Amino acid sequence: MAVKVAINGFGRIGRLAFRQMFGAEGFE
């Protein structure tokens, strides 16, 4: 679910979720 939200809303929430899920600070 979080992945879908991150991919669908790759703006603010998606970016935060993706960053928290992957834990990659260098991942833009």
PDB file of C-alpha atoms in Angstrom:
ATOM      1  CA  MET A   1       0.000   0.000   0.000  1.00  0.00           C
ATOM      2  CA  ALA A   2       2.705   2.457   0.976  1.00  0.00           C
ATOM      3  CA  VAL A   3       4.549   1.621  -2.225  1.00  0.00           C
ATOM      4  CA  LYS A   4       1.489   2.417  -4.338  1.00  0.00           C
ATOM      5  CA  VAL A   5       0.971   5.700  -2.528  1.00  0.00           C
ATOM      6  CA  ALA A   6       4.632   6.596  -2.972  1.00  0.00           C
ATOM      7  CA  ILE A   7       4.583   5.800  -6.685  1.00  0.00           C
ATOM      8  CA  ASN A   8       1.198   7.449  -7.240  1.00  0.00           C
ATOM      9  CA  GLY A   9       1.909  10.502  -5.100  1.00  0.00           C
ATOM     10  CA  PHE A  10       5.612  10.903  -5.879  1.00  0.00           C
ATOM     11  CA  GLY A  11       5.518  14.530  -4.766  1.00  0.00           C
ATOM     12  CA  ARG A  12       5.611  15.113  -1.014  1.00  0.00           C
ATOM     13  CA  ILE A  13       4.021  12.196   0.799  1.00  0.00           C
ATOM     14  CA  GLY A  14       5.343   9.724  -1.766  1.00  0.00           C
ATOM     15  CA  ARG A  15       8.843  11.081  -1.449  1.00  0.00           C
ATOM     16  CA  LEU A  16       8.724  10.925   2.354  1.00  0.00           C
ATOM     17  CA  ALA A  17       7.264   7.429   2.335  1.00  0.00           C
ATOM     18  CA  PHE A  18       9.809   6.237  -0.216  1.00  0.00           C
ATOM     19  CA  ARG A  19      12.649   7.775   1.768  1.00  0.00           C
ATOM     20  CA  GLN A  20      11.440   6.237   5.023  1.00  0.00           C
ATOM     21  CA  MET A  21      10.784   2.838   3.454  1.00  0.00           C
ATOM     22  CA  PHE A  22      14.108   2.660   1.647  1.00  0.00           C
ATOM     23  CA  GLY A  23      15.958   4.728   4.225  1.00  0.00           C
ATOM     24  CA  ALA A  24      18.076   6.149   1.424  1.00  0.00           C
ATOM     25  CA  GLU A  25      18.919   9.767   2.129  1.00  0.00           C
ATOM     26  CA  GLY A  26      20.846  10.061  -1.141  1.00  0.00           C
ATOM     27  CA  PHE A  27      17.862   8.692  -3.042  1.00  0.00           C
ATOM     28  CA  GLU A  28      16.045  11.524  -4.821  1.00  0.00           C
TER      29      GLU A  28
END
